[in-house]
mmCIF file of C-alpha atoms and ligand atoms in Angstrom:
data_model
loop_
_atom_site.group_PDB
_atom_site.id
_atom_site.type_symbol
_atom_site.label_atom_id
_atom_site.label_comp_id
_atom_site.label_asym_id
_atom_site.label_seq_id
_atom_site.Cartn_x
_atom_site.Cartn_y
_atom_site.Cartn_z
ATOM 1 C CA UNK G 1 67.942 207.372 276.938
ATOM 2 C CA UNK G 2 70.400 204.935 277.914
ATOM 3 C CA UNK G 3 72.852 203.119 275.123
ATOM 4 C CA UNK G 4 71.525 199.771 274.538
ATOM 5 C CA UNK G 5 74.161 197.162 274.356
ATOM 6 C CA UNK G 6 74.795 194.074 272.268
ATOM 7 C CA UNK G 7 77.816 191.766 272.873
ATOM 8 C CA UNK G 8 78.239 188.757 270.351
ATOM 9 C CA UNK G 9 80.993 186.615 272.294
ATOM 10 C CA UNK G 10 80.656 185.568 276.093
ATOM 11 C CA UNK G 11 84.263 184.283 276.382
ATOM 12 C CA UNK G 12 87.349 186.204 277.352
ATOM 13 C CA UNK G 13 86.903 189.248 275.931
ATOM 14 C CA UNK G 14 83.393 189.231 276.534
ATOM 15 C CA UNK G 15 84.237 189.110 280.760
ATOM 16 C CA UNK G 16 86.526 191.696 280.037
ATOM 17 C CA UNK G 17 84.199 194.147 278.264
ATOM 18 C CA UNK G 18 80.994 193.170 280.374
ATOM 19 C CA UNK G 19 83.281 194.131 283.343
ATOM 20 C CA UNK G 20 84.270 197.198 282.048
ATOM 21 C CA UNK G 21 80.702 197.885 281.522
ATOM 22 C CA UNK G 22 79.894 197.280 285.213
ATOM 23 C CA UNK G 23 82.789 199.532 286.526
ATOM 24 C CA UNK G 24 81.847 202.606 284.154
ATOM 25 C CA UNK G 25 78.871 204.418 285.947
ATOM 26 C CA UNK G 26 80.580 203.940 289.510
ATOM 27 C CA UNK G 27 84.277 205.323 288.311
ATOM 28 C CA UNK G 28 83.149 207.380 285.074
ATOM 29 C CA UNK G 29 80.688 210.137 286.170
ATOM 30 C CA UNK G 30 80.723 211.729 282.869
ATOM 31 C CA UNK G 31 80.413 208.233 281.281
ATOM 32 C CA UNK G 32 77.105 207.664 278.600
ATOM 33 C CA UNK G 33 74.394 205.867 280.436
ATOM 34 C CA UNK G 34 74.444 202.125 279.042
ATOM 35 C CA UNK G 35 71.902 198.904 279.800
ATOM 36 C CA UNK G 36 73.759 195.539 279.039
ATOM 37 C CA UNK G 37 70.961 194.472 276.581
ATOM 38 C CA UNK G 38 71.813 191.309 274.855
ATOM 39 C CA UNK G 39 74.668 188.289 274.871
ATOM 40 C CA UNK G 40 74.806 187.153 271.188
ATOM 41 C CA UNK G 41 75.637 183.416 271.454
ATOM 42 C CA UNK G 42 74.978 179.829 269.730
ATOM 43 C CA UNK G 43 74.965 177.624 273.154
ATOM 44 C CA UNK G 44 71.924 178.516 274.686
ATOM 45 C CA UNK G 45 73.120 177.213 277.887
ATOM 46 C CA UNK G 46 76.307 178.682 278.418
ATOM 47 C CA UNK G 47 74.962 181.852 277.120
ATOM 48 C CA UNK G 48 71.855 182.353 279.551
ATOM 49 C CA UNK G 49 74.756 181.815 282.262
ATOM 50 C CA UNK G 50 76.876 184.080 281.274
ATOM 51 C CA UNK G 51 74.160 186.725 280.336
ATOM 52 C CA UNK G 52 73.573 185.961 284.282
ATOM 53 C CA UNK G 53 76.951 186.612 285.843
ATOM 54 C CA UNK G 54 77.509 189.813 283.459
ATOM 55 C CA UNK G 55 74.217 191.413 283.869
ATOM 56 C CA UNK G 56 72.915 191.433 280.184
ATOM 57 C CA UNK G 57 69.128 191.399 280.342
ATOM 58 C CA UNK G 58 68.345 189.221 277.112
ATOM 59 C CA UNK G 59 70.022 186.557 275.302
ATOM 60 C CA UNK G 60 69.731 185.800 271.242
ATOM 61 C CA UNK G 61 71.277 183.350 269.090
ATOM 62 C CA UNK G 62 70.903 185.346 265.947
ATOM 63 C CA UNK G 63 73.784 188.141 265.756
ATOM 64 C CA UNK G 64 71.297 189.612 263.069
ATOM 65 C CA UNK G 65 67.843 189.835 265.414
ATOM 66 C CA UNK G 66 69.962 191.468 267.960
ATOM 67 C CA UNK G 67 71.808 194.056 265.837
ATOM 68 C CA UNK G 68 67.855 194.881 265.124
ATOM 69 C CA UNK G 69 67.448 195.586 268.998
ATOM 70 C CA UNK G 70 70.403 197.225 270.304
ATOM 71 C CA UNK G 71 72.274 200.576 269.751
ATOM 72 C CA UNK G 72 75.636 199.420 269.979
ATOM 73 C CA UNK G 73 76.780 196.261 268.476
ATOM 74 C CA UNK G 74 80.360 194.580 270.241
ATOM 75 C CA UNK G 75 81.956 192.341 268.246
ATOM 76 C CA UNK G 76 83.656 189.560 270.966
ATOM 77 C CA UNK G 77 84.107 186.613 268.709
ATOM 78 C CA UNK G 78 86.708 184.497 267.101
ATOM 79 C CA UNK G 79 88.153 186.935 263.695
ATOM 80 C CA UNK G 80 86.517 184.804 261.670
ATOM 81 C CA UNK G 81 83.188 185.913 262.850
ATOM 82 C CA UNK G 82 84.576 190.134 262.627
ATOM 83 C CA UNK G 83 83.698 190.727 259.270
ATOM 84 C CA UNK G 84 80.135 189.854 258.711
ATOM 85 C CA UNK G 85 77.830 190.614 261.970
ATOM 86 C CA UNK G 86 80.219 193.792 261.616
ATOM 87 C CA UNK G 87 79.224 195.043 258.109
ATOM 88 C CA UNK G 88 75.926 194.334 258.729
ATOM 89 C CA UNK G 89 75.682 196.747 262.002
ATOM 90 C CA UNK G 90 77.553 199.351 259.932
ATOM 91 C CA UNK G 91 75.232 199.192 257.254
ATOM 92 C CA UNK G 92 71.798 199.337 259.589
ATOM 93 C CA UNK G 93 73.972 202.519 260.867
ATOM 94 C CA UNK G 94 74.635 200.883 264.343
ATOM 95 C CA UNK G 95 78.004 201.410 265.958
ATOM 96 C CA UNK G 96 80.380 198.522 266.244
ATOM 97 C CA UNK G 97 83.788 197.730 268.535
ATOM 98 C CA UNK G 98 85.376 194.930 266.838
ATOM 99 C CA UNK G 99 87.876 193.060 268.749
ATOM 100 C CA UNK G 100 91.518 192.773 267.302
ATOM 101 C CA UNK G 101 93.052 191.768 265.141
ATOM 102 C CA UNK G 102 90.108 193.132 262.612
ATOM 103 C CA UNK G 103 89.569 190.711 260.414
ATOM 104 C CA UNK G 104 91.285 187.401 259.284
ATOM 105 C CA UNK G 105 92.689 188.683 255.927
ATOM 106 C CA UNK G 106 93.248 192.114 254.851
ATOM 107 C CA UNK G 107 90.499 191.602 252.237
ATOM 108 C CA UNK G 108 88.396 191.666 255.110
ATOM 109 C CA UNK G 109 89.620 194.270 257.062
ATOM 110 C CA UNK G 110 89.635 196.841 253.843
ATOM 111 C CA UNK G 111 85.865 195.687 253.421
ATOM 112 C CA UNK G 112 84.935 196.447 257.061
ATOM 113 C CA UNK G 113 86.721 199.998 257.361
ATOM 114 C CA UNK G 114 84.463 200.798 253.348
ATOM 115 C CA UNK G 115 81.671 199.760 255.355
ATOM 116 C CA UNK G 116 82.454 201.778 257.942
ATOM 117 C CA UNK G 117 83.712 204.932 255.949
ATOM 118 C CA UNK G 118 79.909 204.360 253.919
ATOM 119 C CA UNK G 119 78.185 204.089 257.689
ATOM 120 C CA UNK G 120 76.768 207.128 259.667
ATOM 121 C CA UNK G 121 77.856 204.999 262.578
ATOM 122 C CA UNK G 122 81.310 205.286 264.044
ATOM 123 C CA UNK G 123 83.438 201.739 264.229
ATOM 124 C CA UNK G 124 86.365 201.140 266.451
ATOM 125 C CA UNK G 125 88.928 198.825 266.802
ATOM 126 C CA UNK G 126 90.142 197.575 270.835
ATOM 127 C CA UNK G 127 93.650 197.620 270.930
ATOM 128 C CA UNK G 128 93.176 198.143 274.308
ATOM 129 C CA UNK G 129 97.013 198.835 275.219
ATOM 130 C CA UNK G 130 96.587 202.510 274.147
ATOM 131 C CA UNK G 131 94.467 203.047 276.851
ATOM 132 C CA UNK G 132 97.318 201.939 279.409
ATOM 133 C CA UNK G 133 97.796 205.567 281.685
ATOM 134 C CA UNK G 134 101.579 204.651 281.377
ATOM 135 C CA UNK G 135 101.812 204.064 277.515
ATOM 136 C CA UNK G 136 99.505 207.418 276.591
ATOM 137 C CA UNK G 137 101.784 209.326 278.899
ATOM 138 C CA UNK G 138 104.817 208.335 276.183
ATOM 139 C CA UNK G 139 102.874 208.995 274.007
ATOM 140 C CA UNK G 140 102.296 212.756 275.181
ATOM 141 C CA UNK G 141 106.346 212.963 275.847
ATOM 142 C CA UNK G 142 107.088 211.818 272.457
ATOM 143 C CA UNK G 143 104.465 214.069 270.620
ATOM 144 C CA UNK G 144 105.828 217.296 272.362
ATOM 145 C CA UNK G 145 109.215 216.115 271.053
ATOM 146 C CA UNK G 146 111.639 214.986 274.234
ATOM 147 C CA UNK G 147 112.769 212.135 272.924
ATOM 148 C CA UNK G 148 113.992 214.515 269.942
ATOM 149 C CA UNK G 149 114.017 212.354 266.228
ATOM 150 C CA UNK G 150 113.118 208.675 266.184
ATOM 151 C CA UNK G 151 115.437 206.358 265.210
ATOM 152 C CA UNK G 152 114.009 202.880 267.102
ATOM 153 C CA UNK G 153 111.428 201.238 268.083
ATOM 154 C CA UNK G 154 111.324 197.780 269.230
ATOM 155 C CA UNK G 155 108.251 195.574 270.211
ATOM 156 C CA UNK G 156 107.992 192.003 271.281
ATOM 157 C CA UNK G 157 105.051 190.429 272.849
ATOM 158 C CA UNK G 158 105.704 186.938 274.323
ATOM 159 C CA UNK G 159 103.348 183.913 275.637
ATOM 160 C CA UNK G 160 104.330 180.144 276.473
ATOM 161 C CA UNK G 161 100.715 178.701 276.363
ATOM 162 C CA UNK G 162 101.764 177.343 273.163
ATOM 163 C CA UNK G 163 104.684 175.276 274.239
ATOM 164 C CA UNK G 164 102.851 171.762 275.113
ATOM 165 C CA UNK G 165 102.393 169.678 271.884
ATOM 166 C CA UNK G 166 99.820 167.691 273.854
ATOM 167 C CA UNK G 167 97.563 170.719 274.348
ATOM 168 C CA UNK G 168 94.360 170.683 272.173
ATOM 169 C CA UNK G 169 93.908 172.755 269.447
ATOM 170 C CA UNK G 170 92.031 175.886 269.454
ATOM 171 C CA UNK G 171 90.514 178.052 266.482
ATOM 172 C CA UNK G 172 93.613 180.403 267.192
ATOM 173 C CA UNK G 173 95.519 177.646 265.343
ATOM 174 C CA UNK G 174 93.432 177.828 262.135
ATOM 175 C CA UNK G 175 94.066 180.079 259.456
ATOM 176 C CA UNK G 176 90.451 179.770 257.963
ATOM 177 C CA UNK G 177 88.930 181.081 261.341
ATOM 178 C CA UNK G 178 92.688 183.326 262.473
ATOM 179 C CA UNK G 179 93.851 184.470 259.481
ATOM 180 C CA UNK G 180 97.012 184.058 261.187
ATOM 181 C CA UNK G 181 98.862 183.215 264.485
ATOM 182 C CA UNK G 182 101.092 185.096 266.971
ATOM 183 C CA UNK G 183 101.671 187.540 264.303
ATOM 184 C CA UNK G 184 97.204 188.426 263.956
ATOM 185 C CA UNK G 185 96.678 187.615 268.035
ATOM 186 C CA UNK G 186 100.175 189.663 269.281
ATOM 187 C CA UNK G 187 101.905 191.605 266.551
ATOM 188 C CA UNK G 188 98.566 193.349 265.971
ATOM 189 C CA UNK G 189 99.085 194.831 269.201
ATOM 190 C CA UNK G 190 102.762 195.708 268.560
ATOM 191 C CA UNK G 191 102.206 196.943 265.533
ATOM 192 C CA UNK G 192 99.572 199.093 266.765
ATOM 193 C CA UNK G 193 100.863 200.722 269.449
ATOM 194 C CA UNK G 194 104.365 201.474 267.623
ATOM 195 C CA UNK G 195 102.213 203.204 264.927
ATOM 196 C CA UNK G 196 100.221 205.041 267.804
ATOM 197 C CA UNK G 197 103.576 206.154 269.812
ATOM 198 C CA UNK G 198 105.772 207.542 267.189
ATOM 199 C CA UNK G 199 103.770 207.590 263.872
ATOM 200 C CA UNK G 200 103.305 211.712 264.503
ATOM 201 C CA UNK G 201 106.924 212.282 264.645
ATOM 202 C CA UNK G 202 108.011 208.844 262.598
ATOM 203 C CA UNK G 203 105.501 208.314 260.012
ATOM 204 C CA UNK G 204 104.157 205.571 258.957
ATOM 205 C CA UNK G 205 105.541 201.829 258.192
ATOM 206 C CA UNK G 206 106.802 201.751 254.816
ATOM 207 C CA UNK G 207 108.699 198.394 254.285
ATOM 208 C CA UNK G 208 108.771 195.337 256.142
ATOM 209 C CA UNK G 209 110.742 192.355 256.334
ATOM 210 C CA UNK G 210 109.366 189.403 258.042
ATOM 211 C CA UNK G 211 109.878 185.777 259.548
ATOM 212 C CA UNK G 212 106.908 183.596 260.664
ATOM 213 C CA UNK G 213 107.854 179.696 262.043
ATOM 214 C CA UNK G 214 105.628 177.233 263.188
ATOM 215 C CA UNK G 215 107.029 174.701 265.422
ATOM 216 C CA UNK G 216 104.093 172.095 266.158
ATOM 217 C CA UNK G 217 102.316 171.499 263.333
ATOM 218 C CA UNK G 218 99.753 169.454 264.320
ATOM 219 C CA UNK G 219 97.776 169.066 267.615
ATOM 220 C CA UNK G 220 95.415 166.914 269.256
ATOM 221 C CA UNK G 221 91.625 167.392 268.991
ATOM 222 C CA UNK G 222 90.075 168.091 272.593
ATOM 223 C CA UNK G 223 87.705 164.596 273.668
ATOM 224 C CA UNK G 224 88.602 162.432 270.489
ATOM 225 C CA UNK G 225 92.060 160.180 269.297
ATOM 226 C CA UNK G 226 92.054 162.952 266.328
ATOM 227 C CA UNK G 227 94.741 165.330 265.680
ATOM 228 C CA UNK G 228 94.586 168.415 263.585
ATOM 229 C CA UNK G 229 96.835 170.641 261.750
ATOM 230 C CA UNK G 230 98.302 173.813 263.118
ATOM 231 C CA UNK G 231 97.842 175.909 259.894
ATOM 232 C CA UNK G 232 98.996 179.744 261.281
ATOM 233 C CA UNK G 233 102.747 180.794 262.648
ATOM 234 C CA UNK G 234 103.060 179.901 266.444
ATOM 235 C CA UNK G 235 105.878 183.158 265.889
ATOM 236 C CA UNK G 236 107.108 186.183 263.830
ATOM 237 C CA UNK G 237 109.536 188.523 263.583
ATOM 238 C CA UNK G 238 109.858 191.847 261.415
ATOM 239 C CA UNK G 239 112.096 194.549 261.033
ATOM 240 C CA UNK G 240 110.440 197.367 259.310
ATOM 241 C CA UNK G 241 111.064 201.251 257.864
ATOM 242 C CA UNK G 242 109.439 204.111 259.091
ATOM 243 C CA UNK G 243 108.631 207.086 256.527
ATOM 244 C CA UNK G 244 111.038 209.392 259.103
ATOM 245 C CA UNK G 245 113.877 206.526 258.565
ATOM 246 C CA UNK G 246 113.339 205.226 262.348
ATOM 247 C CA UNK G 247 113.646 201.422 262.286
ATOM 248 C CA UNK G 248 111.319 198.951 264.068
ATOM 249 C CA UNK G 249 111.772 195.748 265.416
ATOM 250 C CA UNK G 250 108.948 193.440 266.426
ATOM 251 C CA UNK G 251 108.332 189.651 267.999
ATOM 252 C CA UNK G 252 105.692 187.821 268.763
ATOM 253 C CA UNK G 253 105.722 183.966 270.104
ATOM 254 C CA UNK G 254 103.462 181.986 271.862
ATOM 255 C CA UNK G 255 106.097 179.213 272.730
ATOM 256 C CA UNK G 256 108.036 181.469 275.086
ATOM 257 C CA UNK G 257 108.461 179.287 277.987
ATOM 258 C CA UNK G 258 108.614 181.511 280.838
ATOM 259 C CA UNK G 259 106.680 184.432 279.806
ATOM 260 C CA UNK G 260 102.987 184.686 280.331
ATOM 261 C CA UNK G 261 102.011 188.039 278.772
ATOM 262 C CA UNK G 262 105.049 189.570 278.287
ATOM 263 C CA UNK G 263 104.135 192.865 275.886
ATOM 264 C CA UNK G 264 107.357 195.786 276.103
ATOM 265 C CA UNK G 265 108.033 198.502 273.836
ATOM 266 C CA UNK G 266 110.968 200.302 273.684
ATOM 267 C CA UNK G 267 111.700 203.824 271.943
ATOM 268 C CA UNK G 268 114.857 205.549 271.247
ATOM 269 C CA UNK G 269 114.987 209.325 269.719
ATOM 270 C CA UNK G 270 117.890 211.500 269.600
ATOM 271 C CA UNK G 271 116.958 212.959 273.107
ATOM 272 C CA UNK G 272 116.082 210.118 275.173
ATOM 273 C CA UNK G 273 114.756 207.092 275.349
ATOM 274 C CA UNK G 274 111.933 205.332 277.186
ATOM 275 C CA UNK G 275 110.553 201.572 277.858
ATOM 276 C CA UNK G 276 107.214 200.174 278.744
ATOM 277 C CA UNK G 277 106.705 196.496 280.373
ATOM 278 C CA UNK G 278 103.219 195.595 280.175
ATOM 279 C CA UNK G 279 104.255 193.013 283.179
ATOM 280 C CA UNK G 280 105.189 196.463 284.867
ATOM 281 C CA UNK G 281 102.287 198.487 283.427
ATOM 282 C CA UNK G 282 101.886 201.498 286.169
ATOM 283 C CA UNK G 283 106.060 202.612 284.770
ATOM 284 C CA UNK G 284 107.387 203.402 282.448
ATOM 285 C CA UNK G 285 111.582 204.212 282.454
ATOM 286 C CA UNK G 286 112.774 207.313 280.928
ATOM 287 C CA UNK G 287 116.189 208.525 279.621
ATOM 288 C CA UNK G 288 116.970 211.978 278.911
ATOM 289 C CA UNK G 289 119.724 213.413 277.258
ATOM 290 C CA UNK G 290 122.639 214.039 280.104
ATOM 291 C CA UNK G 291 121.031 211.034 282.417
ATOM 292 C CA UNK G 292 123.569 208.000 283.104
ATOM 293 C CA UNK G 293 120.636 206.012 282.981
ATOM 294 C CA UNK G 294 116.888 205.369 283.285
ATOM 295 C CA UNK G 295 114.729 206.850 285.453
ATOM 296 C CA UNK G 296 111.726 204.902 286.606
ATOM 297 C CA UNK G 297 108.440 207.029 286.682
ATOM 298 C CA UNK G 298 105.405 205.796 288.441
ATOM 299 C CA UNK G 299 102.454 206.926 286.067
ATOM 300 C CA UNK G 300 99.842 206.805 289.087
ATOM 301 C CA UNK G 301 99.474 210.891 289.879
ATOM 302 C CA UNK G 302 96.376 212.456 289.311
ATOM 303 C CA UNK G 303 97.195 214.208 286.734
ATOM 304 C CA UNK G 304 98.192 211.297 284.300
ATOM 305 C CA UNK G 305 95.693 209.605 281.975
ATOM 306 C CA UNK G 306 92.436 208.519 283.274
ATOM 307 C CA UNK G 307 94.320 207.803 286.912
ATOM 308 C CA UNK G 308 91.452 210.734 288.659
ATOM 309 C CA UNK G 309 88.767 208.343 288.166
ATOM 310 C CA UNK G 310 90.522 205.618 290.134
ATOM 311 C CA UNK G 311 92.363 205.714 293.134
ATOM 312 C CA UNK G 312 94.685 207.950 295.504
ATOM 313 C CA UNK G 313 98.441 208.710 293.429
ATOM 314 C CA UNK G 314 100.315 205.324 294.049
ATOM 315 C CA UNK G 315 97.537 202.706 293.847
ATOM 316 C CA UNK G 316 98.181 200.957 291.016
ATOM 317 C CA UNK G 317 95.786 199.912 288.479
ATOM 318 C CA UNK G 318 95.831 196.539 286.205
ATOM 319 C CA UNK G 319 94.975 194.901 282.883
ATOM 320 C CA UNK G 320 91.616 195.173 283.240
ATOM 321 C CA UNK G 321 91.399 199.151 283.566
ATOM 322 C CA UNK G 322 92.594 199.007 280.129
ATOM 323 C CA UNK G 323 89.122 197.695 278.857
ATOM 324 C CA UNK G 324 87.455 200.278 280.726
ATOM 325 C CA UNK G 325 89.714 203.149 279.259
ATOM 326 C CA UNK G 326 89.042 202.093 275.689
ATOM 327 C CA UNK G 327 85.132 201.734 276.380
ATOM 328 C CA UNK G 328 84.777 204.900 277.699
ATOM 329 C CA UNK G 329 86.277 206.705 275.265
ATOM 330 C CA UNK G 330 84.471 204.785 272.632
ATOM 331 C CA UNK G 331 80.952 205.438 274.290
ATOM 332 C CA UNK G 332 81.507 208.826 274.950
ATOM 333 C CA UNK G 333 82.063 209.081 271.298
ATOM 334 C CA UNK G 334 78.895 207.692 270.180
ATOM 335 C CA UNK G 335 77.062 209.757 272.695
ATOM 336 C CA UNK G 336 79.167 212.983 271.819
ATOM 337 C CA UNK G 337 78.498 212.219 267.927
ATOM 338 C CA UNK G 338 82.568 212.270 267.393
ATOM 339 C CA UNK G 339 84.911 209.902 265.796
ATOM 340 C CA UNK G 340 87.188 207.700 267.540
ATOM 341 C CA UNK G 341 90.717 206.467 267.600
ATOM 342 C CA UNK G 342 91.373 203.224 267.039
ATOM 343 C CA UNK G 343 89.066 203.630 264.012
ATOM 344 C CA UNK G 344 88.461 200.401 261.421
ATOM 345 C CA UNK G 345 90.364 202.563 258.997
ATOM 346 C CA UNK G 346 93.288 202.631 261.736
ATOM 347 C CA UNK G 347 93.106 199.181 262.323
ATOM 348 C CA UNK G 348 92.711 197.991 258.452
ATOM 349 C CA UNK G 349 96.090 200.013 258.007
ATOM 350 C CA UNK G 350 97.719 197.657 261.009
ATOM 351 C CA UNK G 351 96.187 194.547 258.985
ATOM 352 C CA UNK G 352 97.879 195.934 255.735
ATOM 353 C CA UNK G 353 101.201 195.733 257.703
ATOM 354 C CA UNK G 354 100.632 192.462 259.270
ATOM 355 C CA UNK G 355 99.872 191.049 255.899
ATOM 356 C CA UNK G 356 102.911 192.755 254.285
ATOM 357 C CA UNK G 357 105.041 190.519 257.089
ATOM 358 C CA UNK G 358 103.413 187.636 255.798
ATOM 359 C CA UNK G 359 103.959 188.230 252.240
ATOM 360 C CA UNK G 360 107.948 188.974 252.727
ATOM 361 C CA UNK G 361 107.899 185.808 254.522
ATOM 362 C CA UNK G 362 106.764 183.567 251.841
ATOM 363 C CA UNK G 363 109.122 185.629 249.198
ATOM 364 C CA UNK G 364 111.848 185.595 251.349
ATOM 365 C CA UNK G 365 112.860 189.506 250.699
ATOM 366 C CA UNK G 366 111.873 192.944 251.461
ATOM 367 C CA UNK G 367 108.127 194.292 250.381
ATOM 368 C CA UNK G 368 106.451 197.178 250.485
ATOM 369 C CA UNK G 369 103.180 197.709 252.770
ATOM 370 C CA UNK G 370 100.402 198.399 250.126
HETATM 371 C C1 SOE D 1 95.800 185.464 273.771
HETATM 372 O O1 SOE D 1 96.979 185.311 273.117
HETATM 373 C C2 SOE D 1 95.469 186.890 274.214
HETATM 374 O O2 SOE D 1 94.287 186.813 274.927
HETATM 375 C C3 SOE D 1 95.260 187.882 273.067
HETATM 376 O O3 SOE D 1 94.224 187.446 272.207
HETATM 377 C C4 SOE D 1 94.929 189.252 273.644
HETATM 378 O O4 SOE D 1 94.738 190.193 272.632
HETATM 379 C C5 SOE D 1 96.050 189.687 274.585
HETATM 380 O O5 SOE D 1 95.701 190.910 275.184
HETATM 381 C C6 SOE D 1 96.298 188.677 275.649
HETATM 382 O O6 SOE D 1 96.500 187.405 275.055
#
């Protein structure tokens, strides 16, 4: 019997994951069978269209009706919208895939990984850069130990769509329906995928220090003469102590002028070091003790991460493999009856950090992550 799908969220993400959806039986052999079932939604209109273009057979306006119907639930939506339709899937026992950041607060986030610890159902978190062929190879290389004992890691993830004061405001810009700003939207990602690449050989985040600005603090309401405030950080920056004594370094901004989606992570051990451009994602450049400088690998060979199902060594692949990555390996897991990594628990433990940033921000020193 095929996986029946739900999908509350018909925006970005939902393209992203509906596409993924459509590219999985012709590229994934060994994939789980899946119908696109239903496109949660409240515009009626918008939402039979897109159930249209992405090839979901039903609509519903009800997130709870559907999560009656379905046997996986996708959470698409705004954060604000993560928690509830989430707890309620785990507790019927349905799966979920939230989208990141998990939830607004990390009061949120702790009660969606209980639920999900209470749940026979498995829940996962997309950080979707994980599933980047380049960034799992450095993963691999730093697990086996050539980059010898961490001592840095440094993340920054930079937009610019948030440089015009005139552009409208968005419910990115709101903490009630954020949580928070570049630092929930960005860092979550940073955060994540430092924790993914060297937490085996690093540990985990222990302290933080962190720095969160906003620069336009109110914005203009889209169709009226009304403004609104900007109430979450249009930036951030933390440093922050490993367990193993490795340091990190992470930025976030969305009023980067010149940078579009400019994610790079950088790792330095006592044996080499490597960097990762998500502008540049089929590299990745690697130093080894004794090089004069970095080499550039091409991660595009059969043998590297997911690259068989694709195409021929040396055609690249793009953003949007990443969603396909991360929902194979989360279906598979369902159908397989195994966990999966990035679990709610994972992803509650990126929240706690994120929150710690914010919290050594408004005391102005050091803090712990609780
Ligand atoms: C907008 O800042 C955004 O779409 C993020 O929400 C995504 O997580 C990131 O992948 C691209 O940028």
């Amino acid at each position: 019997m095929a996986l029946q799908i739900g999908v509350l969220g018909y925006r970005f993400m939902g393209r992203a994951h509906s596409n993924a959806f459509a590219r999985l039986p012709m590229f994934f052999d060994d994939a789980p069978d899946i119908e696109r079932h239903t496109l949660v939604g409240r515009d009626e209109g918008a939402l039979a269209d897109a159930a249209d273009r992405f090839g979901f057979a039903n609509t519903e306006t009800d997130w709870e009706t559907a999560i009656d119907e379905v046997d996986v639930f996708y959470n698409l939506g705004p954060n604000h919208l993560h928690p509830e339709p989430s707890i309620a899937a785990l507790d019927a026992d349905v799966p979920v895939f939230c989208e990141k950041p998990l939830a607004p607060t990390v009061e949120d986030a702790e009660r969606m990984a209980e639920a999900a610890a209470e749940s026979d159902a498995i829940a996962g978190c997309a950080f979707n850069y994980r599933f980047v062929p380049a960034i799992q190879y450095a993963k691999n290389l730093i697990d086996a130990g050539e980059l010898g004992e961490i001592r840095h890691v440094r993340g920054r993830y930079l937009q610019d769509w948030g440089t015009d004061p005139e552009d409208p405001w968005t419910w990115r810009m709101d903490e009630e329906l954020a949580g928070s700003g570049a630092l929930g939207d960005l860092g979550a990602h940073t955060v994540d995928l430092a924790r993914f690449l060297v937490g085996e050989r690093a540990g985990d985040i222990e302290r933080v220090s962190g720095h969160l600005e906003t620069f336009i603090e109110e914005r203009p309401v889209d169709g009226s003469d009304e403004t609104r405030p900007v109430t979450v950080d249009d930036a951030y920056s933390a440093q922050a102590e490993f367990a193993g004594g490795a340091m990190g370094t992470f930025e976030a901004s969305r009023m980067a002028s010149g940078h579009k989606n400019d994610h790079t992570i950088a790792v330095h051990g006592s044996e080499g070091s490597l960097k990762f451009s998500l502008e540049r994602l089929n590299e990745l450049e690697l130093l080894r003790e004794g090089d004069r400088g970095y080499e550039t690998v091409l991660v595009t060979d059969e043998s590297d991460p997911y690259v068989e199902h694709w195409w021929p060594p040396g055609h690249v692949l793009g953003w949007e493999h990443t969603f396909v990555h991360e929902d194979y390996e989360f279906l598979s897991a369902i159908a397989a009856g195994e966990p999966y990594e990035p679990s709610f628990a994972t992803a509650s433990e990126v929240q706690r950090v994120l929150g710690a940033i914010e919290r050594s921000d408004e005391r102005g020193e050091w803090v712990d992550v609780e």
